[in-house]
Tab-separated table of C-alpha atoms in Angstrom:
chain	number	residue	atom	x	y	z
K	24	MET	CA	31.567	5.068	-30.257
K	25	ARG	CA	31.266	8.292	-28.254
K	26	ALA	CA	32.704	8.438	-24.757
K	27	VAL	CA	33.759	10.943	-22.119
K	28	VAL	CA	37.544	10.752	-22.407
K	29	ILE	CA	39.944	11.763	-19.643
K	30	HIS	CA	43.366	12.546	-21.100
K	31	GLU	CA	44.672	14.278	-17.982
K	32	PHE	CA	43.113	14.659	-14.558
K	33	GLY	CA	41.464	18.032	-14.106
K	34	PRO	CA	38.235	19.940	-13.391
K	35	ILE	CA	34.988	18.476	-14.707
K	36	ASP	CA	34.647	21.300	-17.246
K	37	SER	CA	38.010	20.414	-18.812
K	38	HIS	CA	36.799	17.063	-20.142
K	39	LYS	CA	34.775	16.338	-23.269
K	40	ILE	CA	33.071	13.674	-25.360
K	41	GLU	CA	35.209	12.156	-28.109
K	42	ASP	CA	35.072	9.279	-30.567
K	43	LEU	CA	36.836	6.057	-29.598
K	44	PRO	CA	37.053	2.650	-31.295
K	45	ASP	CA	34.304	0.272	-30.245
K	46	PRO	CA	35.498	-2.080	-27.496
K	47	VAL	CA	35.762	-5.800	-28.142
K	48	PRO	CA	34.705	-8.117	-25.303
K	49	GLY	CA	37.412	-10.343	-23.868
K	50	PRO	CA	36.993	-14.022	-22.954
K	51	LYS	CA	34.972	-13.349	-19.808
K	52	GLU	CA	33.336	-10.092	-20.846
K	53	ILE	CA	30.064	-8.924	-22.343
K	54	LEU	CA	29.568	-5.946	-24.656
K	55	ILE	CA	26.699	-3.650	-23.679
K	56	ASP	CA	25.042	-1.058	-25.895
K	57	THR	CA	24.545	1.582	-23.199
K	58	LYS	CA	21.110	3.081	-22.639
K	59	VAL	CA	21.477	4.734	-19.211
K	60	ILE	CA	24.470	5.690	-17.054
K	61	GLY	CA	24.225	6.101	-13.295
K	62	LEU	CA	26.317	8.848	-11.683
K	63	ASN	CA	28.247	8.141	-8.496
K	64	TYR	CA	30.292	10.403	-6.244
K	65	PRO	CA	33.605	8.619	-7.041
K	66	ASP	CA	33.105	9.569	-10.710
K	67	THR	CA	33.459	13.253	-9.855
K	68	LEU	CA	36.619	12.593	-7.857
K	69	MET	CA	38.220	10.228	-10.371
K	70	VAL	CA	38.149	12.662	-13.289
K	71	GLN	CA	39.969	15.199	-11.096
K	72	GLY	CA	42.572	12.721	-9.897
K	73	LEU	CA	41.216	12.909	-6.335
K	74	TYR	CA	40.082	9.293	-6.011
K	75	GLN	CA	42.253	6.475	-4.675
K	76	ALA	CA	42.003	4.638	-8.011
K	77	LYS	CA	43.856	6.492	-10.768
K	78	PRO	CA	43.436	4.696	-14.111
K	79	ASP	CA	46.001	4.965	-16.858
K	80	ARG	CA	45.033	7.749	-19.248
K	81	PRO	CA	43.168	8.067	-21.474
K	82	PHE	CA	40.111	6.446	-19.925
K	83	ALA	CA	36.361	6.903	-19.658
K	84	PRO	CA	34.963	7.363	-16.135
K	85	GLY	CA	31.774	5.887	-14.739
K	86	ARG	CA	30.738	2.794	-12.790
K	87	ASP	CA	27.139	1.962	-13.727
K	88	ALA	CA	25.680	1.321	-17.179
K	89	SER	CA	22.506	-0.464	-18.205
K	90	GLY	CA	21.712	-1.550	-21.723
K	91	VAL	CA	21.434	-4.363	-24.228
K	92	VAL	CA	24.018	-7.108	-24.636
K	93	THR	CA	25.292	-7.053	-28.230
K	94	ALA	CA	28.166	-9.546	-27.980
K	95	VAL	CA	29.585	-12.052	-25.518
K	96	GLY	CA	33.145	-13.258	-25.153
K	97	ASP	CA	34.354	-16.816	-24.874
K	98	GLU	CA	33.665	-18.455	-21.499
K	99	VAL	CA	30.633	-16.242	-20.779
K	100	THR	CA	27.853	-18.434	-19.391
K	101	ARG	CA	25.211	-16.149	-17.873
K	102	PHE	CA	24.428	-13.824	-20.791
K	103	LYS	CA	23.406	-14.011	-24.415
K	104	VAL	CA	22.955	-11.411	-27.134
K	105	GLY	CA	19.762	-9.450	-26.592
K	106	ASP	CA	19.743	-9.692	-22.794
K	107	HIS	CA	19.208	-6.548	-20.744
K	108	ALA	CA	22.134	-6.101	-18.374
K	109	LEU	CA	23.467	-3.847	-15.637
K	110	ALA	CA	27.254	-3.498	-15.453
K	111	GLN	CA	29.080	-2.200	-12.387
K	112	VAL	CA	32.586	-1.537	-13.660
K	113	ARG	CA	35.475	0.274	-11.972
K	114	TRP	CA	35.467	2.854	-14.801
K	115	GLY	CA	34.409	3.030	-18.452
K	116	ALA	CA	30.632	3.459	-18.155
K	117	TYR	CA	30.466	6.983	-19.642
K	118	ALA	CA	30.399	5.599	-23.157
K	119	GLU	CA	27.988	4.360	-25.809
K	120	LYS	CA	29.398	0.837	-25.462
K	121	VAL	CA	30.919	-0.907	-22.442
K	122	ALA	CA	32.936	-4.122	-22.337
K	123	ALA	CA	32.157	-5.370	-18.836
K	124	PRO	CA	33.453	-8.396	-16.911
K	125	GLU	CA	30.746	-11.023	-16.569
K	126	ASP	CA	31.317	-11.218	-12.812
K	127	ARG	CA	30.561	-7.481	-12.495
K	128	SER	CA	27.401	-7.696	-14.616
K	129	PHE	CA	23.835	-8.600	-13.705
K	130	LEU	CA	20.883	-9.803	-15.739
K	131	MET	CA	18.059	-7.294	-15.304
K	132	PRO	CA	14.599	-8.525	-14.311
K	133	ASP	CA	12.101	-8.210	-17.154
K	134	GLU	CA	10.068	-5.732	-15.101
K	135	MET	CA	12.986	-3.338	-14.564
K	136	ASP	CA	13.647	-0.458	-16.965
K	137	PHE	CA	17.094	0.826	-17.892
K	138	ILE	CA	16.830	3.930	-15.689
K	139	GLY	CA	15.926	1.872	-12.639
K	140	ALA	CA	18.770	-0.557	-13.312
K	141	ALA	CA	21.459	2.109	-13.738
K	142	ALA	CA	20.212	3.866	-10.611
K	143	ILE	CA	20.266	0.719	-8.464
K	144	GLY	CA	23.888	-0.038	-9.349
K	145	THR	CA	26.757	0.615	-6.903
K	146	VAL	CA	24.828	2.557	-4.238
K	147	TYR	CA	22.281	-0.176	-3.495
K	148	PRO	CA	24.696	-3.118	-3.214
K	149	THR	CA	27.031	-0.868	-1.218
K	150	ALA	CA	24.274	-0.011	1.245
K	151	HIS	CA	23.016	-3.614	1.314
K	152	VAL	CA	26.406	-5.162	2.099
K	153	ALA	CA	27.142	-2.364	4.583
K	154	LEU	CA	23.929	-3.033	6.499
K	155	MET	CA	23.511	-6.784	6.257
K	156	LEU	CA	27.090	-8.071	6.217
K	157	ARG	CA	29.349	-5.389	7.665
K	158	GLY	CA	26.721	-4.045	10.077
K	159	GLN	CA	25.389	-7.517	10.944
K	160	TYR	CA	21.834	-6.215	11.007
K	161	GLU	CA	19.273	-8.188	13.011
K	162	ASP	CA	15.527	-7.916	12.522
K	163	GLY	CA	13.921	-5.007	14.339
K	164	GLU	CA	17.092	-3.078	15.141
K	165	SER	CA	17.407	0.686	14.835
K	166	VAL	CA	19.531	2.194	12.057
K	167	LEU	CA	20.794	5.762	11.669
K	168	VAL	CA	21.568	6.587	8.034
K	169	ASN	CA	23.671	9.715	7.545
K	170	GLY	CA	23.547	11.644	4.281
K	171	ALA	CA	20.111	10.092	3.901
K	172	GLY	CA	19.069	12.242	0.955
K	173	GLY	CA	21.982	11.126	-1.231
K	174	GLY	CA	22.407	8.026	-3.363
K	175	ILE	CA	23.908	5.654	-0.806
K	176	GLY	CA	21.946	7.207	2.035
K	177	LEU	CA	18.572	6.862	0.369
K	178	ALA	CA	19.410	3.296	-0.654
K	179	GLY	CA	20.282	2.583	2.979
K	180	VAL	CA	16.986	4.057	4.156
K	181	GLN	CA	14.941	1.931	1.757
K	182	ILE	CA	16.836	-1.290	2.429
K	183	ALA	CA	16.802	-0.887	6.214
K	184	LYS	CA	13.070	-0.194	6.168
K	185	ALA	CA	12.446	-3.165	3.879
K	186	LYS	CA	14.292	-5.336	6.414
K	187	GLY	CA	12.105	-4.169	9.312
K	188	ALA	CA	14.387	-1.615	10.968
K	189	LEU	CA	13.492	1.543	12.833
K	190	VAL	CA	15.089	4.003	10.422
K	191	ILE	CA	16.421	7.411	11.426
K	192	ALA	CA	17.504	9.614	8.525
K	193	GLY	CA	20.127	12.290	9.065
K	194	ASP	CA	20.824	15.092	6.602
K	195	ILE	CA	21.568	18.803	6.478
K	196	THR	CA	18.533	20.222	4.625
K	197	GLU	CA	14.816	19.959	5.179
K	198	GLU	CA	14.336	18.949	1.552
K	199	LYS	CA	16.703	15.997	1.846
K	200	ARG	CA	15.234	14.913	5.167
K	201	GLN	CA	11.751	15.007	3.667
K	202	LEU	CA	12.898	12.915	0.719
K	203	ALA	CA	14.177	10.303	3.168
K	204	LEU	CA	10.875	10.354	5.059
K	205	ASP	CA	9.012	9.951	1.772
K	206	ASN	CA	11.167	6.890	1.063
K	207	GLY	CA	10.445	5.066	4.290
K	208	ALA	CA	12.412	6.683	7.111
K	209	ASP	CA	10.538	6.694	10.429
K	210	HIS	CA	12.250	9.816	11.752
K	211	ALA	CA	14.573	12.515	10.439
K	212	ILE	CA	17.233	14.479	12.302
K	213	ASP	CA	19.070	17.649	11.343
K	214	LEU	CA	22.818	17.215	10.809
K	215	SER	CA	23.334	20.978	10.470
K	216	ILE	CA	22.439	21.726	14.105
K	217	ASP	CA	24.809	23.570	16.421
K	218	ASP	CA	26.994	21.502	18.754
K	219	LEU	CA	26.498	18.397	16.636
K	220	ARG	CA	28.676	16.326	18.963
K	221	GLU	CA	26.114	16.630	21.757
K	222	ASN	CA	22.867	17.390	19.950
K	223	LEU	CA	22.968	14.553	17.414
K	224	ARG	CA	23.051	12.139	20.318
K	225	GLN	CA	20.086	13.842	21.963
K	226	GLU	CA	18.057	13.772	18.739
K	227	VAL	CA	18.772	10.047	18.339
K	228	PHE	CA	17.880	9.344	21.975
K	229	ALA	CA	14.566	11.159	21.501
K	230	VAL	CA	13.408	8.686	18.849
K	231	ALA	CA	15.440	5.513	19.518
K	232	GLY	CA	15.516	5.643	23.320
K	233	LYS	CA	18.294	6.478	25.774
K	234	GLY	CA	20.195	3.320	24.876
K	235	GLY	CA	21.043	4.733	21.451
K	236	VAL	CA	20.947	3.344	17.935
K	237	ASP	CA	22.124	-0.152	16.975
K	238	ILE	CA	23.743	0.623	13.612
K	239	VAL	CA	25.037	3.735	11.869
K	240	LEU	CA	25.609	3.782	8.103
K	241	ASP	CA	27.918	6.719	7.426
K	242	PRO	CA	28.928	7.934	3.951
K	243	VAL	CA	29.647	11.425	5.335
K	244	GLY	CA	32.601	11.188	7.744
K	245	GLY	CA	34.009	14.236	9.497
K	246	ASP	CA	32.065	15.737	12.403
K	247	VAL	CA	29.018	13.615	11.562
K	248	PHE	CA	30.981	10.409	12.117
K	249	ASP	CA	32.409	11.737	15.385
K	250	ALA	CA	28.980	12.653	16.701
K	251	SER	CA	27.393	9.396	15.528
K	252	LEU	CA	29.811	7.352	17.635
K	253	ARG	CA	28.302	8.939	20.746
K	254	ALA	CA	24.792	7.923	19.659
K	255	LEU	CA	25.530	4.192	19.436
K	256	ALA	CA	23.955	1.678	21.792
K	257	PHE	CA	25.806	-1.104	23.615
K	258	PHE	CA	27.270	-3.466	21.005
K	259	GLY	CA	26.471	-0.831	18.381
K	260	ARG	CA	28.069	-0.963	14.942
K	261	ILE	CA	29.151	1.939	12.782
K	262	VAL	CA	29.946	1.289	9.125
K	263	THR	CA	32.133	3.883	7.437
K	264	ILE	CA	31.309	4.043	3.719
K	265	GLY	CA	32.665	7.372	2.493
K	266	TYR	CA	33.756	10.875	3.369
K	267	ALA	CA	31.498	13.320	1.545
K	268	SER	CA	32.250	15.914	4.226
K	269	GLY	CA	35.837	16.041	3.002
K	270	ARG	CA	37.431	14.918	6.268
K	271	ILE	CA	38.422	11.347	7.040
K	272	PRO	CA	37.741	10.979	10.777
K	273	GLU	CA	39.920	9.304	13.363
K	274	ALA	CA	38.663	7.408	16.405
K	275	LYS	CA	40.507	6.347	19.557
K	276	ALA	CA	40.504	2.590	19.944
K	277	ASN	CA	39.651	2.675	23.645
K	278	TYR	CA	36.350	4.398	22.878
K	279	PHE	CA	35.107	1.137	21.400
K	280	ASN	CA	35.792	-0.708	24.655
K	281	VAL	CA	33.362	1.350	26.688
K	282	LYS	CA	30.195	0.026	25.024
K	283	SER	CA	31.723	-2.873	23.072
K	284	LEU	CA	31.298	-0.993	19.801
K	285	VAL	CA	32.292	-2.233	16.355
K	286	LEU	CA	33.783	-0.113	13.563
K	287	ALA	CA	33.501	-1.691	10.108
K	288	GLY	CA	34.616	-0.436	6.710
K	289	MET	CA	32.799	-0.883	3.423
K	290	GLY	CA	34.382	-0.855	-0.041
K	291	LEU	CA	32.376	-2.450	-2.858
K	292	ASP	CA	35.268	-2.961	-5.272
K	293	MET	CA	37.195	-5.094	-2.783
K	294	HIS	CA	34.099	-7.265	-2.347
K	295	PHE	CA	33.914	-7.686	-6.129
K	296	ARG	CA	37.593	-8.639	-6.145
K	297	LEU	CA	37.830	-10.917	-3.115
K	298	LYS	CA	34.282	-11.976	-2.226
K	299	PRO	CA	32.184	-11.450	-5.382
K	300	GLU	CA	29.492	-13.804	-4.107
K	301	THR	CA	28.567	-11.220	-1.467
K	302	VAL	CA	27.744	-8.649	-4.149
K	303	HIS	CA	25.839	-11.156	-6.278
K	304	ASP	CA	23.828	-12.271	-3.237
K	305	ALA	CA	23.079	-8.632	-2.435
K	306	MET	CA	21.966	-7.896	-6.001
K	307	ALA	CA	19.710	-10.969	-6.068
K	308	ASP	CA	18.034	-9.767	-2.878
K	309	LEU	CA	17.784	-6.207	-4.208
K	310	PHE	CA	16.129	-7.344	-7.441
K	311	ASP	CA	13.666	-9.346	-5.345
K	312	LEU	CA	12.928	-6.333	-3.127
K	313	TYR	CA	12.518	-4.182	-6.246
K	314	LEU	CA	10.009	-6.587	-7.776
K	315	LYS	CA	8.078	-6.590	-4.494
K	316	GLY	CA	7.975	-2.784	-4.504
K	317	LYS	CA	10.063	-2.485	-1.326
K	318	VAL	CA	12.977	-0.604	-2.886
K	319	LYS	CA	12.876	1.810	-5.797
K	320	PRO	CA	15.651	4.244	-6.740
K	321	ALA	CA	14.565	7.873	-6.426
K	322	VAL	CA	15.851	9.338	-9.690
K	323	THR	CA	15.620	13.095	-9.254
K	324	GLY	CA	17.834	14.168	-12.158
K	325	THR	CA	17.894	12.862	-15.742
K	326	TYR	CA	20.250	14.447	-18.275
K	327	PRO	CA	21.177	13.619	-21.865
K	328	PHE	CA	24.684	12.200	-22.264
K	329	GLU	CA	25.857	15.432	-23.888
K	330	GLU	CA	25.139	17.334	-20.629
K	331	PHE	CA	27.442	15.199	-18.480
K	332	LYS	CA	29.374	18.266	-17.297
K	333	THR	CA	26.260	19.879	-15.860
K	334	ALA	CA	25.118	16.670	-14.198
K	335	MET	CA	28.530	15.857	-12.739
K	336	SER	CA	29.121	19.409	-11.499
K	337	LEU	CA	25.795	19.574	-9.678
K	338	PHE	CA	26.290	16.081	-8.290
K	339	GLY	CA	29.831	16.741	-7.120
K	340	ALA	CA	28.793	19.986	-5.430
K	341	GLY	CA	26.118	18.199	-3.404
K	342	LYS	CA	23.303	20.047	-5.171
K	343	THR	CA	21.378	16.916	-6.102
K	344	MET	CA	19.327	14.386	-4.155
K	345	GLY	CA	18.742	10.688	-4.682
K	346	LYS	CA	20.136	9.439	-7.994
K	347	THR	CA	21.198	11.264	-11.130
K	348	VAL	CA	21.435	9.497	-14.501
K	349	LEU	CA	22.545	10.193	-18.054
K	350	THR	CA	20.522	8.859	-20.977
K	351	LEU	CA	21.717	7.953	-24.463
């Protein structure tokens, strides 16, 4: 099979597609003939050695692959040959074939195509668990989604709106803010404004009221996280998901006493490892919302597998919106 092979960590342009032996599924694994690969921000970091997980080399990067099941290992109970499946692996998806653990794989609804499945992987369950479990969302609350034009952000916008929230989308460009509005956000605020620490709060107050916003979903970090803390309402919750800004923020513990705030973290892989039922429950709900037309991944970039360098470079530089996929 062909795969993107990482022999040594380095710039995206230093990697290439090579031939590897076809994988053989283990006892609790399924083998997927890949049709579509979903790009995620950690992919761009992992190939450069900048992500917290550093696989033994050589390895193929990539988390999300949708395709057709061609073999099943012993002890597999939920899949059979011919099924359409979405795999959310830690790495290995940038390949023509993927051996995926059954507990990290999901049977696709008949009405879902391979592009939609690959695009809904990782970012949608991340946003769902962040909002519903870590953020403890209650019907009718207000939710500020930072980085709303990106993969996780746009997923958060759609899910929060589907759950009945007042959704405020924050991003740095008019184009990204408009994309969030087109995908269900009630209001959009500019995260590139001067004096973000003060003005983000004022923009939130203008649409959510002087009390502030109930929940913040933040995959951005840095100054955006700092400013978002000041926009939270009493008993507000902020869920830190990632640090696309490049700076991991710090917060003084006593700040959370003033308005009884809650800071929660969100890491999907640890949920897969320690509480896999939470991810499977989230995916079941997401498939249901998809079939009802309440969530739909906004795929704004589709590239052939051979152009992975172009797709990854644009994605890693923040020059894309919504979801980007590779097709085989």
